[in-house]
XYZ file of N, CA and C in Angstrom:
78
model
N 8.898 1.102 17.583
C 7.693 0.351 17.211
C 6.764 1.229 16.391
N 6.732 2.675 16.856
C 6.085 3.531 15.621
C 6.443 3.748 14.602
N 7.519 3.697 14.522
C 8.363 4.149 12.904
C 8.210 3.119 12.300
N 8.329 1.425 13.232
C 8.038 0.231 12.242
C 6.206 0.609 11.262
N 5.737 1.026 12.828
C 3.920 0.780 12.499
C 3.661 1.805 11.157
N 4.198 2.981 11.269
C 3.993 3.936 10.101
C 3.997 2.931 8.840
N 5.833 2.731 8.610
C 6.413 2.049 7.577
C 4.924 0.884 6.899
N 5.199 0.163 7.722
C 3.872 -0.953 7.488
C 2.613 -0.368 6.979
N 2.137 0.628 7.520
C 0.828 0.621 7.260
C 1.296 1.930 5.860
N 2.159 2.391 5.448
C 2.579 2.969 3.851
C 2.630 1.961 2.986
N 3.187 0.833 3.353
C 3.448 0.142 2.525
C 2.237 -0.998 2.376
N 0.877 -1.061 3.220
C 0.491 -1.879 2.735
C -0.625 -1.067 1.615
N -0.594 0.912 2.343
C -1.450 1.276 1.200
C -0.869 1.548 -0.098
N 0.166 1.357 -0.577
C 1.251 1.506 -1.537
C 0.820 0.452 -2.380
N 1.102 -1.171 -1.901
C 0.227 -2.472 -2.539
C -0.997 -2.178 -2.522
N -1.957 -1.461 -1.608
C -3.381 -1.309 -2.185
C -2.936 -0.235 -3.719
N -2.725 0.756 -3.437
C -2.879 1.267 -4.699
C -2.640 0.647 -5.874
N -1.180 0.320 -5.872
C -0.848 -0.797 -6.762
C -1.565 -1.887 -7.365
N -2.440 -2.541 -6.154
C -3.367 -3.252 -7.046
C -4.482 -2.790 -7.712
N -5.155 -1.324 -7.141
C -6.037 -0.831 -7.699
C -6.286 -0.453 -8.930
N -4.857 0.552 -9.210
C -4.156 0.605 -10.479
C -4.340 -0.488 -11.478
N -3.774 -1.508 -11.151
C -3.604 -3.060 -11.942
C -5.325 -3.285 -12.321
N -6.323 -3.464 -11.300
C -7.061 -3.710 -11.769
C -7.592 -2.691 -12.625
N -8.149 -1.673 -12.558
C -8.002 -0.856 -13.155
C -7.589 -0.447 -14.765
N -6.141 -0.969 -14.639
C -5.861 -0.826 -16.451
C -6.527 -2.140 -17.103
N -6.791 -2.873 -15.906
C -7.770 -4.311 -17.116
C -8.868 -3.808 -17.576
């Protein structure tokens, strides 16, 4: 259940960055 919880919470700051980025180059 931790290795899930890590995974999850990388990947939802991964899509934050990602969108930050995105907005960003607009």
């Amino acid at each position: 259940m931790n290795e899930f919880k890590s995974r999850s919470f990388v990947c939802v700051c991964v899509c934050v960055c990602a969108r930050t980025l995105a907005l960003a180059a607009l």
